[in-house]
Coordinates of C-alpha atoms in Angstrom, one line a residue:
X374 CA 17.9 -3.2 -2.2
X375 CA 14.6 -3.0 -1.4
X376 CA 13.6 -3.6 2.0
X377 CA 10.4 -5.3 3.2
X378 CA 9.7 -2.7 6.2
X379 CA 10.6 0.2 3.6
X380 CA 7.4 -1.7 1.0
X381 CA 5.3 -1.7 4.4
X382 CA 5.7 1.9 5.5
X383 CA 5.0 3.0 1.6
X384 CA 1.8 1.0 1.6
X385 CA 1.0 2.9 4.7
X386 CA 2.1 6.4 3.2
X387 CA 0.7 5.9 0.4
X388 CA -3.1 5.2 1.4
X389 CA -2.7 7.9 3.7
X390 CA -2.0 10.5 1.8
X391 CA -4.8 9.3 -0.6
X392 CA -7.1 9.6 2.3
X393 CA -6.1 13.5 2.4
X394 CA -6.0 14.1 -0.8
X395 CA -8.7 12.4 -3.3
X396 CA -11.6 13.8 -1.5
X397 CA -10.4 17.3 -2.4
X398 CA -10.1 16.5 -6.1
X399 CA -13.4 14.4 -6.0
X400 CA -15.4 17.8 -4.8
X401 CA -13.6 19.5 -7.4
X402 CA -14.9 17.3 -10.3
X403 CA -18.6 19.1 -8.6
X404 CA -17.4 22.5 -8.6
X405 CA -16.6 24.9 -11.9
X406 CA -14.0 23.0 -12.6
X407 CA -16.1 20.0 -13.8
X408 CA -16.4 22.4 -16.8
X409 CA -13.0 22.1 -17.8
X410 CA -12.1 17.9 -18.5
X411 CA -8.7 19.0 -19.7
X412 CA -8.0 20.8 -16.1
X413 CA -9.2 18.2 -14.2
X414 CA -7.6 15.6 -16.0
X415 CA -4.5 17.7 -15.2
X416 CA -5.1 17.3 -11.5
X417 CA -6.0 13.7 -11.6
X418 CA -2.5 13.3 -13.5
X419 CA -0.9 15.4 -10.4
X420 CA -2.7 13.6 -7.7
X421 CA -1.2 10.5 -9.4
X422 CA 2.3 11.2 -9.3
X423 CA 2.0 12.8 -6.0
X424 CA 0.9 9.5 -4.4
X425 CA 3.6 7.6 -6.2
X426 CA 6.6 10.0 -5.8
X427 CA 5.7 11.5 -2.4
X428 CA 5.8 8.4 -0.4
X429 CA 9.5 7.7 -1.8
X430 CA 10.8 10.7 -1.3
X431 CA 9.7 10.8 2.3
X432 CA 11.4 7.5 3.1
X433 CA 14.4 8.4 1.8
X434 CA 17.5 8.4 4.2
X435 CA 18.7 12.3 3.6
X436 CA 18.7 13.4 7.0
X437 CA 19.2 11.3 10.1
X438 CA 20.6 13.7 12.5
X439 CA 17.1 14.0 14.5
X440 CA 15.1 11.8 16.7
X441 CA 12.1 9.2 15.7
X442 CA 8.4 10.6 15.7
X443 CA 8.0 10.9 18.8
X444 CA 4.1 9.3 18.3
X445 CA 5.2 6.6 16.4
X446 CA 8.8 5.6 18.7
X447 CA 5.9 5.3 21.8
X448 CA 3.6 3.4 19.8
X449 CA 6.2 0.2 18.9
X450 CA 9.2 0.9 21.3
X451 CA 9.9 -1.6 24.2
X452 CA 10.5 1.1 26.6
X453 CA 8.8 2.0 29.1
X454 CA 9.5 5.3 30.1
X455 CA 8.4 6.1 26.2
X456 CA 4.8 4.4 26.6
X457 CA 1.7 6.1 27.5
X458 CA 1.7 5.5 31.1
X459 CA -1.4 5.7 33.8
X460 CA 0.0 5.3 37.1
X461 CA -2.3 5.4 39.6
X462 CA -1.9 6.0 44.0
X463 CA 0.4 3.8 45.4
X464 CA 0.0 0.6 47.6
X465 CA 2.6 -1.0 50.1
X466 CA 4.7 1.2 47.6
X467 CA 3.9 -0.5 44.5
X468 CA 1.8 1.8 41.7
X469 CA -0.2 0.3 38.7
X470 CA 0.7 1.3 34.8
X471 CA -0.6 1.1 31.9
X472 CA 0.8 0.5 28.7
X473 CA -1.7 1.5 25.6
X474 CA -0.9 1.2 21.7
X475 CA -1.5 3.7 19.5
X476 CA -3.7 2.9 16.5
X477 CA -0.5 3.0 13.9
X478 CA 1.5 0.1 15.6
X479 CA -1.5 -1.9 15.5
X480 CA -2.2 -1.4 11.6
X481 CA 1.2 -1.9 10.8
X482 CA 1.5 -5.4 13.0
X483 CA -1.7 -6.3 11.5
X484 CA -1.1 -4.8 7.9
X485 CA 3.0 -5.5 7.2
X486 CA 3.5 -9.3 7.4
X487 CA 6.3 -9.8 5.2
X488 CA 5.3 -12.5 3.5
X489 CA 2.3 -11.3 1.4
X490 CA 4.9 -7.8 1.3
X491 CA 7.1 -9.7 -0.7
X492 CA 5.2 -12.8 -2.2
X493 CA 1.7 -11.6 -2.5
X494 CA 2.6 -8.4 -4.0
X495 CA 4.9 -9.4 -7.0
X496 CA 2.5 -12.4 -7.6
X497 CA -0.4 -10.1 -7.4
X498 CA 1.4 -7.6 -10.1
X499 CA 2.6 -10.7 -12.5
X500 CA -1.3 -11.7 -13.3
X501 CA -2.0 -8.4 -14.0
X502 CA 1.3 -8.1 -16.3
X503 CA -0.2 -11.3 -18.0
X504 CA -4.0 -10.1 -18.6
X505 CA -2.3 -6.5 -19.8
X506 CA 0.3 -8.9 -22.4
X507 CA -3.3 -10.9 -23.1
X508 CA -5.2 -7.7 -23.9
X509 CA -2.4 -7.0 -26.5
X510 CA -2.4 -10.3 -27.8
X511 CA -6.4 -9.5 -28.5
X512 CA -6.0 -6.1 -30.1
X513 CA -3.1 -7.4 -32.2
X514 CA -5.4 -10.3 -33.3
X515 CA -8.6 -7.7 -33.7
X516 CA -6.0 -5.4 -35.9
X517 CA -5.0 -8.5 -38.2
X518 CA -8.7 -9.7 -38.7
X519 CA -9.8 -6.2 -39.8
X520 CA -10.7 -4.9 -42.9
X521 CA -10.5 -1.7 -44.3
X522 CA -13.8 0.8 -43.9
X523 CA -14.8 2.8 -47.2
X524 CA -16.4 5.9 -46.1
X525 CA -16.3 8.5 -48.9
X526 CA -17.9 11.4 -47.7
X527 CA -14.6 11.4 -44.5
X528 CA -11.6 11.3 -44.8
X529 CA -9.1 10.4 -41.8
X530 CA -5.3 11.0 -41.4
X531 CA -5.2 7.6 -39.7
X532 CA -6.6 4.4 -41.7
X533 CA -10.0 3.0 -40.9
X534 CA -10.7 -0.5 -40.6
X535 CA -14.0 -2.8 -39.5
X536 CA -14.4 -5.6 -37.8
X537 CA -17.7 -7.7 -36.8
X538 CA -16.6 -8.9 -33.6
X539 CA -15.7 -5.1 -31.4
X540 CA -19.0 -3.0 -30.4
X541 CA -17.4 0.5 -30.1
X542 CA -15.1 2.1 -31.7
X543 CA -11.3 2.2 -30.7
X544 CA -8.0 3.8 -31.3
X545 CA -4.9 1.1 -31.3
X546 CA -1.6 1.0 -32.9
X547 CA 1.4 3.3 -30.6
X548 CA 3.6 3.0 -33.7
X549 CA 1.4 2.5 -36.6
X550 CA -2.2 4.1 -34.9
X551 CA -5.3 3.1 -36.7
X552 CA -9.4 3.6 -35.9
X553 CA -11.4 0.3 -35.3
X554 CA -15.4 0.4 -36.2
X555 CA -17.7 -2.3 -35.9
X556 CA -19.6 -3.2 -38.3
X557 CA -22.7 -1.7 -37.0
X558 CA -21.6 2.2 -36.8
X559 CA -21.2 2.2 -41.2
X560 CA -24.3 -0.1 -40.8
X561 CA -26.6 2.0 -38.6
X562 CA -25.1 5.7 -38.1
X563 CA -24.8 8.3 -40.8
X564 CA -21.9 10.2 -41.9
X565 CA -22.1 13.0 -40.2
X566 CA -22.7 10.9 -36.9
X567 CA -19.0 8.5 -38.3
X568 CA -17.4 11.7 -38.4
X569 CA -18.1 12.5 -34.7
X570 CA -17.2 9.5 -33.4
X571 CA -13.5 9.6 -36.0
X572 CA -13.4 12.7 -34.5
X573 CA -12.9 11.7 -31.0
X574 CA -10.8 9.1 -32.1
X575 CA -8.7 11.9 -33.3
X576 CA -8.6 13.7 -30.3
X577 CA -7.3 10.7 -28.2
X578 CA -4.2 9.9 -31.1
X579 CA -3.7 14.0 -31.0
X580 CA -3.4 14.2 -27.2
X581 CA -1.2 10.8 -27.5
X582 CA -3.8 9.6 -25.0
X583 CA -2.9 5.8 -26.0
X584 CA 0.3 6.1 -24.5
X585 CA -1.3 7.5 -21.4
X586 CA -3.5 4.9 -21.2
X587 CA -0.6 2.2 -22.1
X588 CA 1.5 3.7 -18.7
X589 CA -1.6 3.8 -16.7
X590 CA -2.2 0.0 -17.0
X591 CA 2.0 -0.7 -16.7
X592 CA 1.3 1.2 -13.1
X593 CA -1.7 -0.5 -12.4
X594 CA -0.1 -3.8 -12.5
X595 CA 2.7 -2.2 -9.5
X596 CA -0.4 -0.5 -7.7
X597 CA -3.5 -3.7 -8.2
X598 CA -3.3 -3.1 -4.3
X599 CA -4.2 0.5 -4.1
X600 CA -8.3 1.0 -4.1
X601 CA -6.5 4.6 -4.2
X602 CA -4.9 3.8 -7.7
X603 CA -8.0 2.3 -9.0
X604 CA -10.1 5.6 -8.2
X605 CA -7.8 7.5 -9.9
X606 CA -7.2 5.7 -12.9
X607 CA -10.8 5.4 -13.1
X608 CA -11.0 9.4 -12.9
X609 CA -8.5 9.8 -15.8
X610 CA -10.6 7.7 -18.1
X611 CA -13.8 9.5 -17.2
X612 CA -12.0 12.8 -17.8
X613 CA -9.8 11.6 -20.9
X614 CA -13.2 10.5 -22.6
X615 CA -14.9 14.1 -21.4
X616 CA -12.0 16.3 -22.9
X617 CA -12.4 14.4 -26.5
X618 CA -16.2 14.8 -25.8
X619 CA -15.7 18.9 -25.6
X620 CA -13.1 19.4 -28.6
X621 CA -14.5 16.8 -31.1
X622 CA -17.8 18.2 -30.4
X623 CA -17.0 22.2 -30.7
X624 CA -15.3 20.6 -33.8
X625 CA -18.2 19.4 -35.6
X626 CA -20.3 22.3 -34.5
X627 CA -23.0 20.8 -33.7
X628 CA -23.7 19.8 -29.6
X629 CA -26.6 18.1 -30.2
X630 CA -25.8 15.5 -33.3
X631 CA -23.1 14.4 -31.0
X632 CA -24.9 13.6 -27.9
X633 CA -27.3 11.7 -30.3
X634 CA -24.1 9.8 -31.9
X635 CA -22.9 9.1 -28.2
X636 CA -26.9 7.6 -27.7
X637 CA -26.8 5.7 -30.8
X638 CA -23.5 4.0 -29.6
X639 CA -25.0 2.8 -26.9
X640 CA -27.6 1.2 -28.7
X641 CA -25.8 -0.2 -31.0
X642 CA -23.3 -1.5 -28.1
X643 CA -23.9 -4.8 -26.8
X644 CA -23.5 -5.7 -22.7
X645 CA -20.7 -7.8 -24.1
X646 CA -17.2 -6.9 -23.6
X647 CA -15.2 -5.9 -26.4
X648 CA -12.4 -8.0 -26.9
X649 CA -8.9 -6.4 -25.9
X650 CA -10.9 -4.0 -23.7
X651 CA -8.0 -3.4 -21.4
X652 CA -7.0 -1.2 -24.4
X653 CA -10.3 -0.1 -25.5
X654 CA -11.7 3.4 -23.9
X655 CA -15.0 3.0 -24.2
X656 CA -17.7 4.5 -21.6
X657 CA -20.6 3.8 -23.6
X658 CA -22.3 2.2 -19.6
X659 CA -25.3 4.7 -18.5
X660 CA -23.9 6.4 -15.5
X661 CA -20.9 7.5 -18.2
X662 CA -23.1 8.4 -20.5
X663 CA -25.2 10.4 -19.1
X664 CA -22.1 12.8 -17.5
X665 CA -20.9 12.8 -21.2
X666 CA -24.0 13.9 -22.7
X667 CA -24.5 16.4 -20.1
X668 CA -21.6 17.9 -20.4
X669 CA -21.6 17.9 -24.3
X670 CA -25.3 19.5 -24.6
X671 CA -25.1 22.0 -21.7
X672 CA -21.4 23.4 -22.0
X673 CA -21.0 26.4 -19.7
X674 CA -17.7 29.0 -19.5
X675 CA -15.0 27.7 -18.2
X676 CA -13.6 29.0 -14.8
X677 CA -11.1 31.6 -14.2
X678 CA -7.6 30.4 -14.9
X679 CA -6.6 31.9 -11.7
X680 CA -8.8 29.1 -10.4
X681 CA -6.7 26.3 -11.7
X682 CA -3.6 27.9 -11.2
X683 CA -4.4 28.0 -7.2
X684 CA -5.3 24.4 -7.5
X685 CA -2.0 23.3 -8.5
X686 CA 0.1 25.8 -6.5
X687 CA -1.7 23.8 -3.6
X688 CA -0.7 20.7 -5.2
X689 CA 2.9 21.7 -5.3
X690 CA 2.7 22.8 -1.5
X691 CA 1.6 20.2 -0.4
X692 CA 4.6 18.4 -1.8
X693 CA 7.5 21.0 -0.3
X694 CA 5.4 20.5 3.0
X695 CA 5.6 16.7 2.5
X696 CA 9.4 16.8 1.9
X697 CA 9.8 19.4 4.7
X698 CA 8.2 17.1 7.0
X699 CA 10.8 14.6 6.8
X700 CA 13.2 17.4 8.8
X701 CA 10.5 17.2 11.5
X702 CA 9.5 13.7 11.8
X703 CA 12.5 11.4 10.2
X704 CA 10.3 8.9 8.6
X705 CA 13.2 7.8 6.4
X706 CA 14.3 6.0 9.8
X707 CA 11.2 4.5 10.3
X708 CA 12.4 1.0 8.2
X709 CA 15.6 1.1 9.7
X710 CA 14.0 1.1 12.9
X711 CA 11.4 -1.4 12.9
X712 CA 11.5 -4.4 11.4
X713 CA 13.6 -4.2 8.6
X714 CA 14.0 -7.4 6.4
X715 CA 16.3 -6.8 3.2
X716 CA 15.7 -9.4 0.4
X717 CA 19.2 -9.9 -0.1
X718 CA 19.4 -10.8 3.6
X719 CA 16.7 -13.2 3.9
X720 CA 18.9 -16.3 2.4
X721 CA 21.8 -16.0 4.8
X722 CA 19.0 -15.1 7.5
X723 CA 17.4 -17.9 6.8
X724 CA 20.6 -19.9 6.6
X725 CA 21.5 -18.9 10.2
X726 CA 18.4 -19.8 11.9
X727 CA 18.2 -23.3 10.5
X728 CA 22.1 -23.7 11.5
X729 CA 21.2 -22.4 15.2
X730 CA 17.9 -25.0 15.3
X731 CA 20.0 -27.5 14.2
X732 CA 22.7 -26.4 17.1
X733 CA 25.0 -26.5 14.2
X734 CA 27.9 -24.7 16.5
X735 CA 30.6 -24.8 13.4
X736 CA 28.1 -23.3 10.7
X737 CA 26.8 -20.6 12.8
X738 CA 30.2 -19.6 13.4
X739 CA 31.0 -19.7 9.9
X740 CA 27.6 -18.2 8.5
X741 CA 28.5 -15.4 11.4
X742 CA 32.1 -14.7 9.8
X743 CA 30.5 -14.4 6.5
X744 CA 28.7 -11.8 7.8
X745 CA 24.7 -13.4 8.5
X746 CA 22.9 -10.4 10.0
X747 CA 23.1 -12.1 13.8
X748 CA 20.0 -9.4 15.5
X749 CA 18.2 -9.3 12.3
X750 CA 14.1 -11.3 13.2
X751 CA 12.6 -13.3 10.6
X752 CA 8.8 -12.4 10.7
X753 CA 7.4 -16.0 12.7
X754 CA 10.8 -16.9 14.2
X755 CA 12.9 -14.1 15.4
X756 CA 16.5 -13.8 15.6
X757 CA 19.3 -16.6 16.1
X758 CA 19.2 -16.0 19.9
X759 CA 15.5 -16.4 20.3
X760 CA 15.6 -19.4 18.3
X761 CA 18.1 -20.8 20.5
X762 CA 16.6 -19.9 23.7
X763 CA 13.1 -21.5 21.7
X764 CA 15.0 -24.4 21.3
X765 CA 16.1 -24.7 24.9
X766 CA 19.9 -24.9 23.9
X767 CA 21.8 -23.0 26.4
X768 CA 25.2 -23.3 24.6
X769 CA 24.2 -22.0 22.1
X770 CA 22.6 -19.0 23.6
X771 CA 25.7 -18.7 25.5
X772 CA 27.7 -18.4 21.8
X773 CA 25.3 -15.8 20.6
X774 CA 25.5 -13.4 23.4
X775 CA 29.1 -14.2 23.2
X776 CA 29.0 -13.0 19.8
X777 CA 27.4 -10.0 20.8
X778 CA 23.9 -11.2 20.4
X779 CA 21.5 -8.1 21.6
X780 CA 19.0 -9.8 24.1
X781 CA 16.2 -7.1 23.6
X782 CA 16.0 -7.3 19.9
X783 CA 12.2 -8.0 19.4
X784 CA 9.7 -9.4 16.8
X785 CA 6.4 -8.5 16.3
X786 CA 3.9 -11.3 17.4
X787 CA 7.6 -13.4 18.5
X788 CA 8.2 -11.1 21.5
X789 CA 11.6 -11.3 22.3
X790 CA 14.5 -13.9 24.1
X791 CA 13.2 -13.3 27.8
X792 CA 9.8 -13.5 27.1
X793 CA 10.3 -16.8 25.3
X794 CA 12.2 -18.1 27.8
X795 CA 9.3 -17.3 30.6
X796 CA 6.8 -18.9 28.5
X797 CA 9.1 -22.1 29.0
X798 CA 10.0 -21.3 32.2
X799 CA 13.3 -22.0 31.6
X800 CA 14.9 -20.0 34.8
X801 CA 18.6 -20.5 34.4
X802 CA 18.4 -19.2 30.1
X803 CA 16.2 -16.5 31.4
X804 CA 18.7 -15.8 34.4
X805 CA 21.8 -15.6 32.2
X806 CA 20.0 -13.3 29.7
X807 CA 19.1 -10.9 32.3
X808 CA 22.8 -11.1 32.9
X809 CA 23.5 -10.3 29.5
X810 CA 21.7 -7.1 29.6
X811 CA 17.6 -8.2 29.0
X812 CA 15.4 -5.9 30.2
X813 CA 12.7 -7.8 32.8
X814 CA 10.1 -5.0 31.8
X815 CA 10.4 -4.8 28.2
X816 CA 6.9 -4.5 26.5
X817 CA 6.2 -6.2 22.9
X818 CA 2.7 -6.1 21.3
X819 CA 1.0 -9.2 21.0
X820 CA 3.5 -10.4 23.5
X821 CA 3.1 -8.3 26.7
X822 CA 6.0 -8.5 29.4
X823 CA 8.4 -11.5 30.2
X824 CA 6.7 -11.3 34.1
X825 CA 2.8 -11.3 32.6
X826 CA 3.9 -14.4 30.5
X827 CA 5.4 -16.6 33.5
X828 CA 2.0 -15.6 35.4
X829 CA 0.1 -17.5 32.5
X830 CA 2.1 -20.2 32.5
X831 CA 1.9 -20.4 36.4
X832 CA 5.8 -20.6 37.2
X833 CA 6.3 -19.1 40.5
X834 CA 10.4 -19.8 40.0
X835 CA 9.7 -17.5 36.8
X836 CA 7.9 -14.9 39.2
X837 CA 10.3 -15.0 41.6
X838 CA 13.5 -14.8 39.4
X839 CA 11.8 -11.7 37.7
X840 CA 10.1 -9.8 40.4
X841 CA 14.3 -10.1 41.8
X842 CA 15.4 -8.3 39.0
X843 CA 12.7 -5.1 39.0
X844 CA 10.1 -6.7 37.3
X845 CA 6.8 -4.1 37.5
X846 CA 4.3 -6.5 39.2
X847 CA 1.9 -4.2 38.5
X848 CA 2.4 -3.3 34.4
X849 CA -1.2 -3.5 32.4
X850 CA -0.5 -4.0 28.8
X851 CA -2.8 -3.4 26.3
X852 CA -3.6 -6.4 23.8
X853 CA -3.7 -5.2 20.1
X854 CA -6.9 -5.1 17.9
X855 CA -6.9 -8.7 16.9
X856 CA -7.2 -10.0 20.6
X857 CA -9.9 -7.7 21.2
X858 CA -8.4 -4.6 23.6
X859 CA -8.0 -5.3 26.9
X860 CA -5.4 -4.4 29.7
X861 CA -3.6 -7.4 30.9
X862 CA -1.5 -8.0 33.9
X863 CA 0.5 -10.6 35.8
X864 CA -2.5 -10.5 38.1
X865 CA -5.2 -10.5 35.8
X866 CA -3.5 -13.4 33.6
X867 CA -2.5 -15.9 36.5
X868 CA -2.9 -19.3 35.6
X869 CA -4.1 -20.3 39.0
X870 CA -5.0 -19.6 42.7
X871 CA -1.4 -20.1 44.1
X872 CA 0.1 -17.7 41.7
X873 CA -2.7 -14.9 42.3
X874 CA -2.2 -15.4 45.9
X875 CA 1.5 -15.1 45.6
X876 CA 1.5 -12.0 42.8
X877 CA -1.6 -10.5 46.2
X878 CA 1.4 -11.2 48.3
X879 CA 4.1 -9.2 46.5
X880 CA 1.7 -5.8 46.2
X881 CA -0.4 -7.1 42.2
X882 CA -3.6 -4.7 42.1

């Protein structure tokens, strides 16, 4: 089942390695190798399975014998000891640390909600499923409307038809292919120049570069997210159109009738949009044009193969060095570790924490026998127990733990059962969970530290009750990115004069 952390760390993979990796390919389109379409092409087609596949196959669970990245466990882990700590010289015995978040914590609290991970998303990919169905709907209509084109000094293995309403010419048909004109090539370009442009026509149906283009749009409704996706399905039309452009003009034999074909086109092209131009591969705009005419009129030899070759031995490097990676830094445990929502949880999940509002006692025990994941957060609520200790209902809280309830479990942005309790300043809920095994100095982003909580609220019974149980009076936590960075303390964050004299008292720098 997929899991909502596991969609949220393959976002992140995903435009990371497309950070590392197009730039490369993007110089090499500059190089030699913009010489050769049908190489690059190649490497644009790598490049794209590389940044789908690679991200799965390093989140998959094959080897968990070995500990968390060690940057990433300090970057989101409650401990202390595994922060980045600044202690400085000690006062009256008390010494002043400093908590800091890397950058990756921050982007994934701020990046990973779940629910644009699971709503957004799918919603996001079903409009694009419906324009693709639409643009099918529009070439079948186009298809139907057509009439067949008379050309009798070319023949075509594929049949030719016309229609008024489409201003370039397309390929369309998977089963049955067939060459769309408009009405304005038989009107206004001469035979020779029809036979370039059937000839390219030809070269897409002979490379089966419909189909291509059919799965690039089916992935492009999964990937409408990536701006890495869009770049590269942008490159493969660019060098899909500038591999046709080299065969059907070496071909025809003659360079420079079909860079004036590609110029007539355009002319004849209107700023209009063709109709079912989500199938249409037509780069008719000026930038386009002027790479395919360039191209066409000034070819130059082709690189060494060796050169290509190298390019994709790197390509499948960087892939065993991807997979090897996962040995060193286990990020197949990074879902199971932080945050991890299943869909097929979220019902009984969901179930549970409206049961424990309710202080339902008889369907949380129930929903708990069933087997409702009692530790697992809700992104915006937390867990049962820190719903119960939200909801100021101490039997309940005293069930939970019962149960086996695990009083650190945290939530991003809902900190975690003692923290909630010290922003109520409920002493004796946060006094039996510090019985049960809460740690007084566990650190949450966005949340801080149970002690720098009851200091903004101003609840010297808090203070005191904490500070008792080895609360650091002196831990500085650093706010994330969305609160602006800044080290907070219990001293810093006192509500008002009596608790900053009191935190003075007890050693606070």
């Amino acid at each position: 089942m997929v899991e909502i952390s596991w969609l949220a760390f393959y976002l992140l993979l995903h435009l990371l390695l497309a950070a590392l990796l197009l730039p490369a390919l993007l110089l090499a389109g500059r190089s030699r190798l913009q010489h050769q379409p049908a190489a690059m092409l190649k490497l644009w087609q790598i490049a794209a399975l590389l940044l789908i596949i690679t991200p799965m196959l390093l989140l998959q669970p094959w080897a968990l014998d070995q500990q968390l990245m060690p940057w990433f466990q300090a970057s989101v882990s409650p401990v202390l000891e595994q922060s980045v700590a600044a202690p400085t010289p000690a006062i009256s015995g008390h010494s002043v640390q400093q908590i800091r978040w890397p950058l990756t914590s921050q982007l994934i609290y701020l990046l990973a909600p779940a629910f644009w991970l699971w709503l957004i998303l799918p919603a996001g990919s079903l409009i694009r499923a419906v324009k693709l169905l639409g643009g099918y709907c529009q070439v079948r209509r186009l298809r139907q409307q057509a009439s067949l084109a008379f050309i009798s000094e070319l023949t075509s293995p594929v049949p030719l038809l016309q229609h008024p309403a489409i201003h370039s010419a397309m390929l369309v048909g998977l089963r049955r292919p067939q060459i769309l004109l408009p009405d304005r090539y038989l009107q206004q370009l001469s035979s020779q120049q029809l036979g370039c442009v059937i000839s390219h026509e030809l070269c897409h149906l002979q490379h089966q570069d419909l189909r291509a283009y059919l799965l690039q749009q089916i992935v492009g409704c999964l990937f409408w997210w990536s701006p890495a996706w869009r770049l590269i399905a942008n490159q493969l039309n660019i060098w899909r159109e500038l591999r046709c452009d080299a065969e059907a003009s070496v071909r025809q034999g003659d360079p420079v009738l079909y860079a004036q074909t590609l110029l007539d086109c355009a002319r004849s092209a209107t700023q209009k949009q063709n109709p079912g131009a989500f199938f249409a591969q037509h780069f008719l705009r000026q930038a386009v044009l002027t790479t395919r005419i360039d191209a066409v009129l000034q070819p130059r030899t082709p690189g060494p193969v060796w050169l290509t070759a190298t390019i994709t031995a790197a390509f499948v490097l960087w892939l065993i060095a991807s997979m090897l990676l996962i040995q060193q830094w286990q990020l197949a445990e990074l879902p199971a570790k932080h945050a991890q929502v299943r869909l097929s949880q979220l019902k009984p999940l969901a179930e549970l924490l409206q049961a424990v509002q309710q202080n339902n006692t008889t369907q949380v025990v129930a929903l708990l026998e069933q087997g409702a994941p009692l530790d697992l957060p809700m992104p915006g609520d937390g867990n049962a127990l820190m719903v119960a200790v939200r909801q100021q209902l101490p039997e309940m809280v005293y069930l939970l733990l019962a149960r086996g309830a695990d009083p650190n479990v945290s939530s991003r942005g809902d900190g975690n059962a003692l923290i909630i309790a010290s922003q109520l300043g409920n002493v004796a809920l946060a006094s039996r969970l510090i019985t049960a095994g809460a740690d007084v100095n566990a650190v949450v982003l966005a949340d801080e530290t149970a002690l720098i909580n009851a200091s903004a609220s101003g609840d010297l019974a808090m203070l005191q009750l904490l500070l008792s149980h080895g609360a650091l009076i002196n831990l500085q936590v650093e706010t994330p990115l969305s609160d602006g960075p800044q080290m907070r303390s219990a001293l810093s964050r006192a509500a008002n004069e009596q608790v900053r004299q009191y935190l003075l008292m007890r050693g606070a720098r």
